[in-house]
Amino acid sequence: MISRLEEYEKMFRLEGQLWWYRILHERVEESIRQRFGNRRDIAILDAGCGTGGMLDCLHRRGYTNLRGIDGSAEAVAFCHERHLSVTCVNLNDLATFEPEVRYDVIICNDVFCYFNEADLPPLITSLAHRLKPDGILISNNNAFNVFQGQHDIAVGVIRRFMLADFDQLMPAAGLYIAYATYWSFALSPMILGMRQWQRLQLRVGWRKPEEAQSDVYMPSTWLNEILYRIVKSEQKLLRRTPFGSSLFMVVDGHSQALRSIGDRG
């Protein structure tokens, strides 16, 4: 969980504009439409919803049955400013939150990185139990340790992932990875260079860990639009890419997992 109020403030202010958030939100909504078509009444839970940008995006696109939970009271307060139905719940206590309710879609973006090896499997199992039989879990995650930098320190990230990690974690919870890709491949050299420079600054003492800043900031309008278009074009041309600072997955619930065969969708 992010521990700095300033990071929540930046997230709240920039989620609707910054190229990275726009790409992620659009990708999530596209994945929902691919599974459920034009239905807007499906039950959606954003587990670890932060300041509510994802839920706000779905609301603006006509989805009507939206719920969110987050362990940060500060983040939930920002969600309430957006008039979203969000409750402050520690994700370790997910099983006790409205235990009778099941969801068609559970979104869990950039949350697993805050859970250690002992706590993550129970969380994924809890998420699986809250899905309807034909439901899906959509999850974006920090990828590859080589991309570690001051961003990780600023927002409290304790781990990064590779797809192989989830190839073990998801089946253990009765889930099946229907689709997965790293992103953004085209921007990886730029991001990698920036993160390596950040690590050098920390290593030689040019920047102290407590001074670390996240990568959540607004570049110039023209640069923000160029970055957005680069990644959007990449997604249109390449269904999957083998490398990137993030890993995006669509995971099938129990019934779909039993029916899923062959290569990932």
Short mmCIF file of C-alpha atoms in Angstrom, two decimals:
data_model
loop_
_atom_site.label_atom_id
_atom_site.label_comp_id
_atom_site.label_asym_id
_atom_site.label_seq_id
_atom_site.Cartn_x
_atom_site.Cartn_y
_atom_site.Cartn_z
CA MET A 1 0.00 0.00 0.00
CA ILE A 2 1.27 3.48 -0.84
CA SER A 3 2.23 5.28 2.36
CA ARG A 4 2.71 8.85 1.13
CA LEU A 5 -0.27 11.16 0.84
CA GLU A 6 1.49 13.15 -1.87
CA GLU A 7 1.53 10.08 -4.13
CA TYR A 8 -2.22 9.62 -3.75
CA GLU A 9 -2.70 13.30 -4.52
CA LYS A 10 -0.68 12.98 -7.74
CA MET A 11 -2.55 9.82 -8.71
CA PHE A 12 -5.92 11.46 -8.12
CA ARG A 13 -4.95 14.50 -10.17
CA LEU A 14 -3.37 12.69 -13.13
CA GLU A 15 -5.22 9.36 -13.59
CA GLY A 16 -7.49 10.75 -16.26
CA GLN A 17 -4.69 12.38 -18.24
CA LEU A 18 -1.34 10.58 -17.94
CA TRP A 19 -0.61 8.29 -20.88
CA TRP A 20 0.16 5.24 -18.70
CA TYR A 21 -3.16 5.36 -16.83
CA ARG A 22 -5.12 6.01 -20.02
CA ILE A 23 -3.60 2.95 -21.70
CA LEU A 24 -4.22 0.74 -18.66
CA HIS A 25 -7.82 1.87 -18.17
CA GLU A 26 -8.63 1.38 -21.84
CA ARG A 27 -7.03 -2.06 -21.83
CA VAL A 28 -9.07 -3.15 -18.82
CA GLU A 29 -12.31 -1.91 -20.37
CA GLU A 30 -11.49 -3.61 -23.68
CA SER A 31 -10.90 -6.90 -21.83
CA ILE A 32 -14.27 -6.58 -20.10
CA ARG A 33 -16.03 -5.93 -23.42
CA GLN A 34 -14.31 -8.89 -25.05
CA ARG A 35 -15.81 -11.17 -22.41
CA PHE A 36 -19.18 -9.54 -21.68
CA GLY A 37 -19.95 -7.59 -24.84
CA ASN A 38 -22.11 -4.50 -24.41
CA ARG A 39 -23.49 -5.46 -21.01
CA ARG A 40 -23.12 -2.61 -18.55
CA ASP A 41 -24.88 -4.20 -15.56
CA ILE A 42 -22.21 -6.78 -14.71
CA ALA A 43 -20.89 -6.75 -11.13
CA ILE A 44 -17.38 -5.28 -11.03
CA LEU A 45 -15.09 -5.01 -7.99
CA ASP A 46 -11.87 -3.00 -8.08
CA ALA A 47 -9.78 -4.57 -5.31
CA GLY A 48 -7.12 -2.07 -4.35
CA CYS A 49 -8.75 0.74 -6.30
CA GLY A 50 -6.46 3.53 -5.12
CA THR A 51 -7.97 6.95 -5.77
CA GLY A 52 -10.66 5.51 -8.06
CA GLY A 53 -9.48 6.39 -11.55
CA MET A 54 -10.31 2.97 -12.97
CA LEU A 55 -13.80 2.95 -11.46
CA ASP A 56 -14.39 6.50 -12.65
CA CYS A 57 -13.39 5.49 -16.18
CA LEU A 58 -15.84 2.56 -16.14
CA HIS A 59 -18.60 4.74 -14.71
CA ARG A 60 -18.12 7.27 -17.50
CA ARG A 61 -18.39 4.42 -20.01
CA GLY A 62 -21.77 3.40 -18.68
CA TYR A 63 -21.05 0.59 -16.21
CA THR A 64 -23.56 0.75 -13.38
CA ASN A 65 -22.68 -2.00 -10.87
CA LEU A 66 -19.32 -0.85 -9.54
CA ARG A 67 -17.72 -1.40 -6.14
CA GLY A 68 -14.26 -0.67 -4.85
CA ILE A 69 -12.15 -1.43 -1.82
CA ASP A 70 -8.78 -0.14 -0.68
CA GLY A 71 -6.76 -0.40 2.51
CA SER A 72 -5.87 3.29 2.57
CA ALA A 73 -8.28 5.74 4.18
CA GLU A 74 -6.62 8.55 2.18
CA ALA A 75 -7.24 6.75 -1.10
CA VAL A 76 -10.85 6.01 -0.18
CA ALA A 77 -11.39 9.68 0.66
CA PHE A 78 -10.30 10.61 -2.86
CA CYS A 79 -12.72 7.99 -4.25
CA HIS A 80 -15.55 9.59 -2.30
CA GLU A 81 -14.66 12.92 -3.91
CA ARG A 82 -15.49 11.17 -7.19
CA HIS A 83 -18.77 9.94 -5.61
CA LEU A 84 -17.73 6.30 -6.03
CA SER A 85 -18.99 3.38 -3.94
CA VAL A 86 -15.71 2.48 -2.21
CA THR A 87 -15.06 0.99 1.24
CA CYS A 88 -11.88 1.01 3.29
CA VAL A 89 -10.96 -2.69 3.61
CA ASN A 90 -7.59 -4.33 4.15
CA LEU A 91 -7.23 -6.81 1.29
CA ASN A 92 -6.03 -9.41 3.76
CA ASP A 93 -9.61 -9.27 5.08
CA LEU A 94 -11.26 -9.61 1.67
CA ALA A 95 -13.06 -12.79 2.72
CA THR A 96 -15.04 -10.83 5.33
CA PHE A 97 -16.11 -8.03 2.96
CA GLU A 98 -19.69 -8.69 1.82
CA PRO A 99 -18.93 -12.44 1.78
CA GLU A 100 -22.18 -13.37 0.02
CA VAL A 101 -21.43 -11.21 -3.04
CA ARG A 102 -19.75 -12.63 -6.16
CA TYR A 103 -18.47 -10.60 -9.09
CA ASP A 104 -18.35 -10.99 -12.85
CA VAL A 105 -15.11 -9.01 -12.94
CA ILE A 106 -12.51 -8.34 -10.28
CA ILE A 107 -9.83 -5.80 -11.14
CA CYS A 108 -6.62 -5.89 -9.13
CA ASN A 109 -4.10 -3.52 -10.69
CA ASP A 110 -0.64 -2.98 -9.25
CA VAL A 111 -1.59 -4.49 -5.90
CA PHE A 112 0.23 -7.83 -5.74
CA CYS A 113 3.56 -5.96 -5.53
CA TYR A 114 2.72 -5.01 -1.93
CA PHE A 115 2.33 -8.62 -0.76
CA ASN A 116 5.19 -10.90 0.25
CA GLU A 117 5.54 -14.53 -0.79
CA ALA A 118 3.59 -15.78 2.23
CA ASP A 119 0.64 -13.38 1.93
CA LEU A 120 0.10 -13.32 -1.84
CA PRO A 121 -1.25 -16.88 -2.37
CA PRO A 122 -4.04 -16.42 0.22
CA LEU A 123 -5.01 -13.11 -1.41
CA ILE A 124 -5.26 -14.69 -4.87
CA THR A 125 -7.31 -17.54 -3.41
CA SER A 126 -9.65 -15.00 -1.78
CA LEU A 127 -10.04 -13.20 -5.11
CA ALA A 128 -10.82 -16.50 -6.84
CA HIS A 129 -13.53 -17.30 -4.29
CA ARG A 130 -15.22 -13.97 -4.96
CA LEU A 131 -15.56 -14.56 -8.71
CA LYS A 132 -18.71 -15.89 -10.28
CA PRO A 133 -18.16 -19.22 -12.08
CA ASP A 134 -17.71 -17.48 -15.44
CA GLY A 135 -16.02 -14.40 -14.01
CA ILE A 136 -12.62 -12.98 -14.81
CA LEU A 137 -9.80 -11.45 -12.80
CA ILE A 138 -7.95 -8.63 -14.56
CA SER A 139 -4.59 -7.73 -13.10
CA ASN A 140 -1.73 -5.43 -14.06
CA ASN A 141 1.57 -5.86 -12.23
CA ASN A 142 5.07 -4.44 -11.94
CA ALA A 143 7.40 -6.59 -14.02
CA PHE A 144 11.09 -7.53 -14.09
CA ASN A 145 13.50 -6.57 -11.32
CA VAL A 146 15.70 -4.79 -13.84
CA PHE A 147 13.07 -2.01 -13.87
CA GLN A 148 13.44 -1.30 -10.16
CA GLY A 149 14.09 2.35 -9.39
CA GLN A 150 13.13 5.20 -7.10
CA HIS A 151 9.51 4.79 -8.23
CA ASP A 152 9.38 1.49 -6.34
CA ILE A 153 10.72 3.13 -3.20
CA ALA A 154 8.37 6.12 -3.45
CA VAL A 155 5.22 3.99 -3.69
CA GLY A 156 6.35 1.15 -1.41
CA VAL A 157 6.69 -1.65 -3.98
CA ILE A 158 8.37 -4.68 -2.41
CA ARG A 159 8.54 -7.02 -5.42
CA ARG A 160 8.25 -7.33 -9.18
CA PHE A 161 7.00 -10.27 -11.21
CA MET A 162 7.50 -12.42 -14.24
CA LEU A 163 4.77 -14.40 -15.93
CA ALA A 164 6.34 -17.59 -14.58
CA ASP A 165 5.41 -16.46 -11.06
CA PHE A 166 1.73 -16.41 -11.94
CA ASP A 167 1.95 -19.66 -13.90
CA GLN A 168 2.33 -21.20 -10.44
CA LEU A 169 0.16 -18.87 -8.34
CA MET A 170 -2.99 -18.84 -10.46
CA PRO A 171 -3.52 -22.60 -10.97
CA ALA A 172 -2.94 -23.11 -7.26
CA ALA A 173 -6.03 -20.93 -6.68
CA GLY A 174 -8.04 -22.76 -9.35
CA LEU A 175 -7.55 -20.02 -11.93
CA TYR A 176 -6.30 -20.06 -15.54
CA ILE A 177 -4.35 -17.31 -17.31
CA ALA A 178 -6.31 -16.75 -20.50
CA TYR A 179 -4.19 -13.87 -21.77
CA ALA A 180 -0.95 -12.23 -20.67
CA THR A 181 1.49 -9.75 -22.10
CA TYR A 182 4.26 -7.48 -20.95
CA TRP A 183 4.06 -3.79 -21.89
CA SER A 184 5.15 -1.30 -23.03
CA PHE A 185 7.77 -2.99 -25.16
CA ALA A 186 8.56 -0.01 -27.41
CA LEU A 187 9.26 2.30 -24.48
CA SER A 188 11.29 -0.26 -22.52
CA PRO A 189 14.73 1.13 -23.47
CA MET A 190 13.72 4.62 -22.32
CA ILE A 191 12.14 3.36 -19.08
CA LEU A 192 15.06 1.05 -18.38
CA GLY A 193 17.60 3.83 -18.90
CA MET A 194 15.68 6.13 -16.58
CA ARG A 195 15.39 3.49 -13.87
CA GLN A 196 19.09 2.56 -14.10
CA TRP A 197 19.98 6.24 -13.69
CA GLN A 198 17.72 6.42 -10.64
CA ARG A 199 19.42 3.38 -9.11
CA LEU A 200 22.83 4.90 -9.73
CA GLN A 201 21.76 8.11 -7.98
CA LEU A 202 20.63 6.11 -4.96
CA ARG A 203 23.70 3.89 -4.93
CA VAL A 204 26.25 6.73 -4.94
CA GLY A 205 24.21 8.88 -2.54
CA TRP A 206 23.18 11.63 -4.94
CA ARG A 207 19.59 11.02 -3.85
CA LYS A 208 18.42 9.66 -0.50
CA PRO A 209 15.72 6.94 -0.38
CA GLU A 210 13.42 9.22 1.60
CA GLU A 211 13.65 11.76 -1.25
CA ALA A 212 12.53 9.24 -3.88
CA GLN A 213 9.76 10.38 -6.21
CA SER A 214 7.43 8.21 -8.24
CA ASP A 215 7.14 8.31 -12.01
CA VAL A 216 3.61 9.68 -11.68
CA TYR A 217 4.04 13.14 -13.12
CA MET A 218 2.65 14.93 -16.15
CA PRO A 219 5.05 15.53 -19.03
CA SER A 220 4.33 18.20 -21.60
CA THR A 221 1.04 17.76 -23.44
CA TRP A 222 2.68 16.86 -26.74
CA LEU A 223 5.04 14.31 -25.15
CA ASN A 224 2.22 12.73 -23.16
CA GLU A 225 0.23 12.28 -26.38
CA ILE A 226 3.22 10.83 -28.26
CA LEU A 227 3.86 8.27 -25.52
CA TYR A 228 0.19 7.32 -25.52
CA ARG A 229 0.14 6.85 -29.28
CA ILE A 230 3.34 4.78 -29.29
CA VAL A 231 1.96 2.31 -26.77
CA LYS A 232 -1.49 2.28 -28.38
CA SER A 233 0.07 1.46 -31.76
CA GLU A 234 2.16 -1.26 -30.17
CA GLN A 235 -0.96 -2.90 -28.76
CA LYS A 236 -2.71 -2.80 -32.13
CA LEU A 237 0.26 -4.33 -33.96
CA LEU A 238 1.45 -6.86 -31.37
CA ARG A 239 -1.00 -8.93 -29.36
CA ARG A 240 1.77 -9.98 -26.98
CA THR A 241 5.24 -8.66 -26.31
CA PRO A 242 8.03 -10.45 -24.41
CA PHE A 243 9.35 -7.58 -22.30
CA GLY A 244 8.18 -4.45 -20.51
CA SER A 245 7.93 -2.79 -17.13
CA SER A 246 4.36 -4.05 -16.60
CA LEU A 247 2.59 -7.40 -16.96
CA PHE A 248 -1.09 -7.40 -17.91
CA MET A 249 -3.24 -10.51 -17.42
CA VAL A 250 -6.80 -11.68 -17.90
CA VAL A 251 -7.46 -14.68 -15.68
CA ASP A 252 -10.43 -17.03 -15.94
CA GLY A 253 -12.53 -18.12 -12.98
CA HIS A 254 -13.26 -21.71 -12.06
CA SER A 255 -15.76 -22.74 -14.74
CA GLN A 256 -13.86 -21.06 -17.56
CA ALA A 257 -10.61 -22.53 -16.27
CA LEU A 258 -12.03 -26.02 -16.57
CA ARG A 259 -13.11 -25.34 -20.15
CA SER A 260 -9.95 -23.55 -21.25
CA ILE A 261 -7.60 -25.66 -23.35
CA GLY A 262 -4.73 -25.01 -25.72
CA ASP A 263 -2.69 -21.85 -26.02
CA ARG A 264 -3.53 -18.71 -24.06
CA GLY A 265 -6.25 -16.72 -25.84
#
